[in-house]
Coordinates of C-alpha atoms in Angstrom, one line a residue:
M1 CA 230.4 14.6 118.3
S2 CA 228.5 11.6 119.5
M3 CA 227.8 11.2 123.2
T4 CA 227.7 7.9 124.9
K5 CA 228.5 9.0 128.4
T6 CA 226.1 10.6 130.9
F7 CA 226.7 14.2 132.0
H8 CA 225.7 13.9 135.7
I9 CA 224.8 17.1 137.6
A10 CA 224.7 16.8 141.3
V11 CA 222.3 19.4 142.8
L12 CA 222.8 19.9 146.5
A13 CA 220.1 21.7 148.4
F14 CA 219.9 23.6 151.7
P15 CA 216.7 21.9 153.0
F16 CA 215.2 24.8 155.1
G17 CA 212.8 27.6 154.3
S18 CA 212.2 28.1 150.6
H19 CA 215.8 27.3 149.6
A20 CA 215.3 23.8 148.3
A21 CA 212.2 24.7 146.3
A22 CA 214.0 27.6 144.6
L23 CA 216.9 25.4 143.7
L24 CA 214.6 22.7 142.3
S25 CA 212.9 25.4 140.2
L26 CA 216.3 26.3 138.8
A27 CA 217.0 22.6 138.1
Q28 CA 213.6 22.3 136.3
R29 CA 214.5 25.2 134.0
L30 CA 217.9 23.6 133.3
A31 CA 216.4 20.2 132.7
A32 CA 213.9 21.7 130.2
S33 CA 216.8 23.1 128.1
A34 CA 219.3 20.3 128.7
P35 CA 221.1 18.7 125.8
P36 CA 221.0 14.9 125.4
G37 CA 222.9 12.8 127.9
V38 CA 222.3 15.1 130.9
V39 CA 220.8 13.8 134.2
F40 CA 220.3 15.6 137.5
S41 CA 220.6 14.0 141.0
F42 CA 218.8 16.3 143.5
L43 CA 220.1 15.8 147.1
S44 CA 218.2 17.1 150.0
T45 CA 216.6 15.7 153.2
Q46 CA 213.7 13.3 153.1
A47 CA 211.3 15.8 154.5
S48 CA 212.4 18.5 152.1
N49 CA 212.2 16.2 149.0
A50 CA 208.8 14.9 150.0
K51 CA 207.5 18.5 150.2
I52 CA 208.8 19.9 147.0
F53 CA 208.8 17.0 144.5
S54 CA 205.6 16.2 142.6
K55 CA 204.3 14.5 139.5
S56 CA 205.2 17.6 137.5
T57 CA 208.9 17.4 138.4
H58 CA 211.0 16.9 135.3
S59 CA 211.8 13.3 134.5
L60 CA 215.6 14.1 134.3
I61 CA 215.7 15.0 138.0
K62 CA 215.9 12.2 140.5
P63 CA 215.6 12.9 144.2
Y64 CA 218.0 11.5 146.7
D65 CA 217.5 11.8 150.5
V66 CA 220.4 12.9 152.7
W67 CA 220.5 12.5 156.4
D68 CA 219.3 15.6 158.3
G69 CA 221.6 14.9 161.2
V70 CA 218.9 14.1 163.7
L71 CA 219.4 10.8 165.6
S72 CA 216.5 8.4 165.4
E73 CA 216.4 8.1 169.2
E74 CA 216.2 11.8 169.7
V75 CA 212.7 12.8 170.7
T76 CA 213.3 16.3 172.2
P77 CA 211.6 19.0 170.0
K78 CA 214.0 21.2 168.2
S79 CA 213.7 24.8 167.2
P80 CA 214.2 25.7 163.5
Q81 CA 217.6 27.2 164.3
Q82 CA 218.6 24.0 166.2
L83 CA 217.6 21.9 163.2
V84 CA 219.8 23.9 160.9
E85 CA 222.7 23.6 163.2
I86 CA 222.3 19.9 163.6
F87 CA 222.1 19.6 159.8
L88 CA 225.3 21.6 159.3
K89 CA 227.2 19.3 161.7
A90 CA 226.2 16.4 159.5
T91 CA 227.6 18.0 156.4
P92 CA 229.5 17.3 154.2
D93 CA 229.6 13.6 155.1
N94 CA 225.9 13.1 154.7
F95 CA 226.1 14.5 151.1
N96 CA 229.2 12.4 150.3
V97 CA 227.5 9.2 151.2
I98 CA 224.5 9.9 148.9
I99 CA 226.7 11.3 146.1
R100 CA 228.2 7.8 145.9
K101 CA 224.7 6.3 145.8
A102 CA 223.7 8.7 143.0
E103 CA 226.8 7.9 141.0
A104 CA 225.9 4.2 141.3
G105 CA 222.3 4.8 140.4
T106 CA 223.1 6.8 137.3
G107 CA 226.1 4.8 136.3
A108 CA 228.1 8.0 136.0
K109 CA 230.5 10.0 138.1
V110 CA 229.4 13.5 139.0
S111 CA 230.4 15.8 136.1
C112 CA 229.4 19.1 137.8
F113 CA 228.0 20.5 141.1
L114 CA 225.1 22.9 141.2
T115 CA 224.4 23.9 144.8
D116 CA 222.8 26.3 147.2
A117 CA 225.5 28.9 147.9
F118 CA 225.3 28.1 151.6
L119 CA 226.8 24.7 150.9
W120 CA 230.4 26.1 150.5
F121 CA 232.0 22.7 150.9
A122 CA 230.9 21.9 147.3
D123 CA 234.0 23.8 146.3
D124 CA 236.1 21.2 147.9
M125 CA 234.0 18.4 146.4
A126 CA 234.4 19.9 143.0
K127 CA 238.1 20.3 143.3
E128 CA 238.5 16.7 144.5
K129 CA 236.7 15.5 141.4
S130 CA 238.2 18.2 139.0
V131 CA 234.7 19.4 138.0
P132 CA 233.0 22.8 138.0
W133 CA 231.0 24.2 140.9
L134 CA 228.1 26.6 140.2
A135 CA 226.4 28.3 143.1
F136 CA 222.9 29.6 143.5
W137 CA 222.0 32.5 145.9
V138 CA 218.3 32.2 146.6
A139 CA 217.8 35.8 147.7
G140 CA 218.8 39.2 146.3
A141 CA 222.1 40.9 145.5
S142 CA 222.0 43.2 148.5
S143 CA 221.9 40.4 151.0
L144 CA 224.7 38.6 149.2
S145 CA 226.7 41.8 149.3
A146 CA 226.2 42.2 153.0
H147 CA 227.9 38.8 153.5
V148 CA 230.6 39.4 151.0
Y149 CA 231.6 42.6 152.7
T150 CA 231.1 41.3 156.3
D151 CA 234.7 42.0 157.3
L152 CA 234.7 45.5 155.9
I153 CA 231.3 46.3 157.5
R154 CA 232.5 45.0 160.9
A155 CA 235.6 47.1 160.7
H156 CA 233.6 50.3 160.2
S157 CA 230.4 49.5 162.1
S158 CA 229.4 48.4 165.6
V159 CA 226.4 47.2 167.6
A160 CA 226.5 50.4 169.5
N161 CA 225.6 52.3 166.3
K162 CA 222.7 50.3 165.0
E163 CA 221.0 53.3 163.4
E164 CA 224.0 54.1 161.2
N165 CA 223.7 53.4 157.5
V166 CA 226.2 51.1 155.8
K167 CA 227.4 53.7 153.4
I168 CA 230.8 52.1 152.8
V169 CA 229.3 49.3 150.7
P170 CA 227.9 50.1 147.2
G171 CA 224.2 49.5 147.0
L172 CA 223.7 49.4 150.8
S173 CA 223.7 53.1 151.6
A174 CA 220.0 52.9 152.7
I175 CA 220.6 49.9 154.9
R176 CA 221.2 50.4 158.6
V177 CA 223.5 48.2 160.8
A178 CA 220.3 47.1 162.5
D179 CA 218.9 45.8 159.2
L180 CA 221.8 43.5 158.4
P181 CA 221.3 39.8 158.8
E182 CA 222.2 38.4 162.2
G183 CA 225.9 37.3 162.2
V184 CA 227.2 40.2 160.2
V185 CA 227.5 42.7 163.0
C186 CA 224.8 41.8 165.5
G187 CA 224.0 38.5 167.1
D188 CA 226.3 35.5 167.7
L189 CA 229.2 36.0 165.2
E190 CA 230.5 32.5 166.0
S191 CA 227.3 30.5 165.6
P192 CA 227.3 27.6 163.2
I193 CA 225.2 29.6 160.8
S194 CA 227.5 32.7 161.0
K195 CA 230.5 30.4 160.4
M196 CA 228.7 28.8 157.4
L197 CA 228.2 32.2 155.8
Q198 CA 231.9 33.2 156.5
D199 CA 233.1 30.0 154.9
M200 CA 230.7 30.6 152.0
V201 CA 232.2 34.0 151.2
I202 CA 235.7 32.5 151.1
K203 CA 234.7 29.7 148.9
L204 CA 232.4 31.5 146.4
A205 CA 235.5 33.0 144.7
G206 CA 236.1 29.5 143.4
A207 CA 232.7 29.0 141.8
T208 CA 232.5 29.0 138.0
A209 CA 229.4 31.1 138.3
V210 CA 227.1 32.6 141.0
A211 CA 223.5 32.8 140.0
I212 CA 221.1 35.2 142.0
N213 CA 217.4 34.6 142.2
S214 CA 216.5 38.2 141.3
F215 CA 216.6 40.5 138.3
E216 CA 219.2 43.1 137.3
E217 CA 217.0 46.1 137.4
L218 CA 215.9 45.6 141.0
E219 CA 219.4 46.1 142.7
P220 CA 221.7 47.4 139.9
V221 CA 224.3 49.0 142.1
A222 CA 224.8 46.0 144.4
T223 CA 224.8 43.6 141.4
N224 CA 227.3 45.5 139.4
D225 CA 229.6 45.9 142.4
L226 CA 229.7 42.1 142.9
K227 CA 230.6 41.3 139.3
P228 CA 234.3 42.1 139.6
I229 CA 234.5 40.2 143.0
L230 CA 232.9 36.9 141.9
R231 CA 233.0 35.1 138.6
N232 CA 229.9 35.2 136.4
V233 CA 227.5 36.9 138.8
L234 CA 224.2 36.5 137.0
N235 CA 220.6 37.5 138.0
I236 CA 218.5 34.7 136.5
G237 CA 215.3 35.1 138.5
P238 CA 213.0 35.4 140.0
S239 CA 212.0 31.7 140.0
T240 CA 208.4 32.8 140.9
I241 CA 207.9 33.7 137.2
T242 CA 210.6 31.9 135.4
V243 CA 209.1 28.6 136.4
P244 CA 205.3 28.6 136.1
L245 CA 203.7 27.9 139.5
L246 CA 200.2 29.0 138.8
L247 CA 197.3 26.7 139.8
S248 CA 193.9 26.4 138.4
K249 CA 190.9 27.1 140.5
S250 CA 190.3 23.4 140.8
D251 CA 193.5 23.2 142.8
D252 CA 192.1 25.7 145.3
A253 CA 190.6 23.3 147.8
S254 CA 190.2 26.1 150.4
G255 CA 188.0 28.2 148.1
C256 CA 190.1 31.4 148.3
L257 CA 189.7 32.4 144.7
K258 CA 186.0 31.9 144.6
W259 CA 185.7 34.0 147.8
L260 CA 187.8 36.7 146.3
D261 CA 185.6 36.8 143.2
N262 CA 182.9 38.4 145.4
H263 CA 185.0 41.4 146.5
E264 CA 185.9 44.7 145.0
T265 CA 189.2 45.4 143.2
G266 CA 192.1 46.1 145.7
S267 CA 189.9 45.7 148.7
V268 CA 191.2 42.6 150.4
V269 CA 194.2 42.1 152.6
Y270 CA 196.2 38.8 152.3
I271 CA 198.2 37.6 155.3
G272 CA 200.8 34.9 155.0
F273 CA 204.2 34.3 156.8
G274 CA 205.6 31.3 155.0
N275 CA 206.2 27.9 156.6
V276 CA 209.2 28.5 158.8
L277 CA 208.4 31.0 161.5
V278 CA 205.4 33.1 162.5
P279 CA 205.1 36.1 164.7
P280 CA 204.9 35.5 168.5
P281 CA 201.5 34.7 170.0
N282 CA 200.9 38.3 171.4
E283 CA 201.4 39.7 167.9
I284 CA 199.0 37.2 166.3
V285 CA 196.4 38.5 168.8
A286 CA 197.3 42.1 167.9
L287 CA 197.0 41.5 164.2
A288 CA 193.7 39.8 164.6
E289 CA 192.3 42.6 166.7
A290 CA 193.5 45.1 164.1
L291 CA 191.7 43.2 161.3
D292 CA 188.6 43.0 163.4
S293 CA 188.5 46.7 164.1
S294 CA 189.4 47.8 160.6
K295 CA 186.6 45.8 159.0
I296 CA 188.8 45.4 155.9
P297 CA 188.1 42.1 154.1
F298 CA 191.0 39.6 154.6
I299 CA 192.3 36.1 153.8
W300 CA 194.7 34.8 156.4
S301 CA 196.8 31.7 155.6
L302 CA 197.3 30.3 159.1
P303 CA 198.4 26.7 160.0
D304 CA 195.8 24.8 162.0
T305 CA 198.3 24.5 164.8
M306 CA 198.2 28.3 165.2
R307 CA 194.4 28.7 165.3
S308 CA 194.3 28.5 169.1
L309 CA 196.3 31.7 169.3
L310 CA 193.5 33.8 167.8
P311 CA 191.4 35.8 170.3
N312 CA 188.3 33.9 171.6
G313 CA 185.4 34.2 169.1
F314 CA 187.6 35.9 166.4
S315 CA 186.7 33.4 163.7
E316 CA 183.0 33.6 164.3
K317 CA 183.0 37.4 164.7
T318 CA 184.8 38.0 161.4
K319 CA 183.1 35.2 159.4
G320 CA 181.5 37.7 157.0
Q321 CA 184.6 39.9 156.8
G322 CA 187.4 37.4 156.4
K323 CA 188.5 33.9 155.5
I324 CA 191.1 31.9 157.5
V325 CA 192.6 28.9 155.8
A326 CA 195.4 26.4 156.6
W327 CA 196.9 26.8 153.2
A328 CA 196.3 29.2 150.3
P329 CA 197.5 29.1 146.7
Q330 CA 199.5 32.2 147.5
L331 CA 200.6 33.3 144.0
Q332 CA 197.1 32.9 142.7
V333 CA 195.6 34.8 145.6
L334 CA 198.1 37.7 145.2
R335 CA 197.4 37.8 141.4
H336 CA 193.6 38.2 142.1
P337 CA 192.4 41.7 141.3
S338 CA 190.6 41.9 144.7
V339 CA 193.8 41.7 146.7
G340 CA 195.4 45.1 147.4
V341 CA 197.7 44.5 150.4
Y342 CA 200.0 41.7 151.4
V343 CA 201.0 41.3 155.1
T344 CA 204.2 39.3 155.2
H345 CA 207.6 38.7 156.9
C346 CA 209.2 39.8 153.6
G347 CA 211.2 36.8 152.7
F348 CA 212.7 37.2 149.3
N349 CA 210.3 34.8 147.5
S350 CA 207.3 36.6 149.1
L351 CA 208.8 39.9 148.0
M352 CA 209.2 38.8 144.4
E353 CA 205.6 37.4 144.4
S354 CA 204.3 40.8 145.6
I355 CA 206.2 42.6 142.8
L356 CA 205.1 40.1 140.2
C357 CA 201.4 40.6 141.3
G358 CA 201.6 44.4 141.8
V359 CA 200.6 44.2 145.5
A360 CA 201.8 46.7 148.1
L361 CA 203.2 45.4 151.4
I362 CA 202.9 45.6 155.1
V363 CA 206.0 44.0 156.5
R364 CA 207.0 42.5 159.8
P365 CA 210.5 40.9 159.5
L366 CA 211.2 37.7 161.3
L367 CA 214.7 36.4 160.4
G368 CA 217.6 36.2 157.9
D369 CA 217.4 38.8 155.1
N370 CA 213.9 40.0 156.1
M371 CA 215.2 43.1 157.8
M372 CA 217.2 44.2 154.7
N373 CA 214.2 43.4 152.4
C374 CA 211.9 45.5 154.6
R375 CA 214.2 48.4 154.6
L376 CA 214.5 48.3 150.8
V377 CA 210.7 48.0 150.5
E378 CA 210.1 51.1 152.6
E379 CA 213.0 53.4 152.0
V380 CA 214.3 52.5 148.5
W381 CA 211.6 51.0 146.3
K382 CA 208.8 52.6 148.4
I383 CA 206.3 49.8 147.7
G384 CA 205.2 49.1 151.3
I385 CA 205.4 50.0 155.0
R386 CA 207.0 48.4 158.0
V387 CA 204.9 48.0 161.1
K388 CA 206.1 50.3 163.9
D389 CA 209.1 48.9 165.8
D390 CA 208.8 45.8 163.6
K391 CA 206.1 44.4 165.8
F392 CA 202.4 43.9 165.4
T393 CA 200.3 46.1 167.7
K394 CA 196.6 46.7 167.2
C395 CA 197.2 50.5 166.8
G396 CA 200.3 50.2 164.6
T397 CA 198.8 47.6 162.3
M398 CA 195.5 49.6 161.9
K399 CA 197.6 52.6 161.0
A400 CA 199.6 50.7 158.4
L401 CA 196.4 49.3 156.9
D402 CA 194.8 52.7 156.7
T403 CA 197.9 54.2 155.1
I404 CA 198.1 51.6 152.3
V405 CA 194.4 51.2 151.6
F406 CA 193.1 54.7 151.9
S407 CA 195.9 57.3 151.7
D408 CA 197.7 59.0 148.8
K409 CA 200.9 57.5 150.1
G410 CA 199.3 54.1 149.7
K411 CA 198.4 54.9 146.1
E412 CA 202.0 55.9 145.5
M413 CA 203.2 52.6 146.8
R414 CA 200.8 50.8 144.5
D415 CA 202.1 52.9 141.5
N416 CA 205.7 52.1 142.5
V417 CA 205.1 48.4 142.7
G418 CA 203.5 48.6 139.3
I419 CA 206.7 50.1 137.9
L420 CA 208.8 47.3 139.4
R421 CA 206.4 44.8 138.1
S422 CA 206.9 46.1 134.5
L423 CA 210.7 45.9 135.0
L424 CA 210.4 42.3 136.3
L425 CA 208.2 41.2 133.3
E426 CA 210.6 42.9 130.9
S427 CA 213.7 41.2 132.5
T428 CA 212.1 37.8 132.1
G429 CA 210.8 38.4 128.6
P430 CA 212.5 37.0 125.5
N431 CA 215.2 39.6 125.3
G432 CA 215.3 40.5 129.0
S433 CA 218.3 40.5 131.3
S434 CA 217.2 37.5 133.4
T435 CA 216.5 35.5 130.2
Q436 CA 219.9 36.3 128.7
N437 CA 221.6 35.7 132.1
F438 CA 220.0 32.3 132.3
K439 CA 221.3 31.4 128.9
T440 CA 224.8 32.4 130.0
F441 CA 224.4 30.4 133.2
S442 CA 223.2 27.3 131.4
D443 CA 226.0 27.6 128.8
Q444 CA 228.5 27.7 131.7
L445 CA 226.9 24.5 133.1
F446 CA 226.5 22.5 129.9
T447 CA 229.7 23.6 128.1
T448 CA 231.8 21.3 130.2
R449 CA 229.7 18.4 128.9
L450 CA 231.7 18.6 125.7
T451 CA 234.9 17.7 127.6
I452 CA 233.5 14.2 128.3
N453 CA 235.0 11.8 125.8
P454 CA 232.7 9.4 124.1

């Protein structure tokens, strides 16, 4: 069949944290395997697009900027949560405006929606246009399960019993009520973000497929339980490895890799908390004091705006011991043989990178699914340790460092992460589960292309 019409995929991103970058990675994979006549319009905010698009972005993917909801005359600083809430108030109108612009730019009506699962209103958009909607969950199966089962969990759990395990949900038996994302049982259950997640669960049943940014073998019970509930639940990740993100040493402007070359195998601690939130100032001080006293070599990725929080004289005092940089090529650093410990908030992408690189974790959760990830890291996979009371103190951090670097328990953690690494590599191999699931997902996406009449 000859094709003369364009198959136009509208990709709608949630422009906060690592969400948009993960969705763009998926779009890149799809573009690389797309049949003729397919184009992608990628819709996110201007700030988000400017950050994640580069010269290496596939030529079939064109960015379009949607309004972030912030009024031009507004000058009062906003917290990350406030920015999310402002953005949510602007949806879906801000996306509808730019969808019309993208349709005019491509000369083709939208043929399919591929969106972050958070953007539940894509279900309504797809139905209005009589086209498919495919959703992408950027984290793991367990966190998706927690939201899918929110009503059931609330009916059997309460804030008063935070230490109880969520045994009623398959795959979450090791998770405590206290570990669940805010808005499931604890926190403001009527906040815009909580409401967004509630609406998402209702609408996801209408999605043609739900892709998860993980691999089958990591959370098999939760994954298999979701399959009868949602259509085409497919672990197609992690994007960390399925889309190459490795940099050459020439891209390492901060000199981290050259510095690591001069250290022994497994001797260095890498500290990085992503680009959304960092621990409070008193904990930054405690972490710095623990590093100073431990004398363990470290690389700390810390924005310049946070340097003033470090104890007086810390940088000079630890100059021979550590390296503080505003930005580090994180995946390359973690892959370096000299790195043996990763201190992180345990976001899902960071978790996947640690598994890929075979590095044990010291975790201090900050938001979202971090608490669940931390619990799984320590109690289920046994590849890391949470800092005591989920807060950095000098004593607690030094104890965690000592456990991972020097104890038999630390060796067991490194062995366990090595096992998960092998499973991850197998899943993303030629015949692996993630590879096969991606093929199924792309088939779901591109099959509808044949319905377009030439």
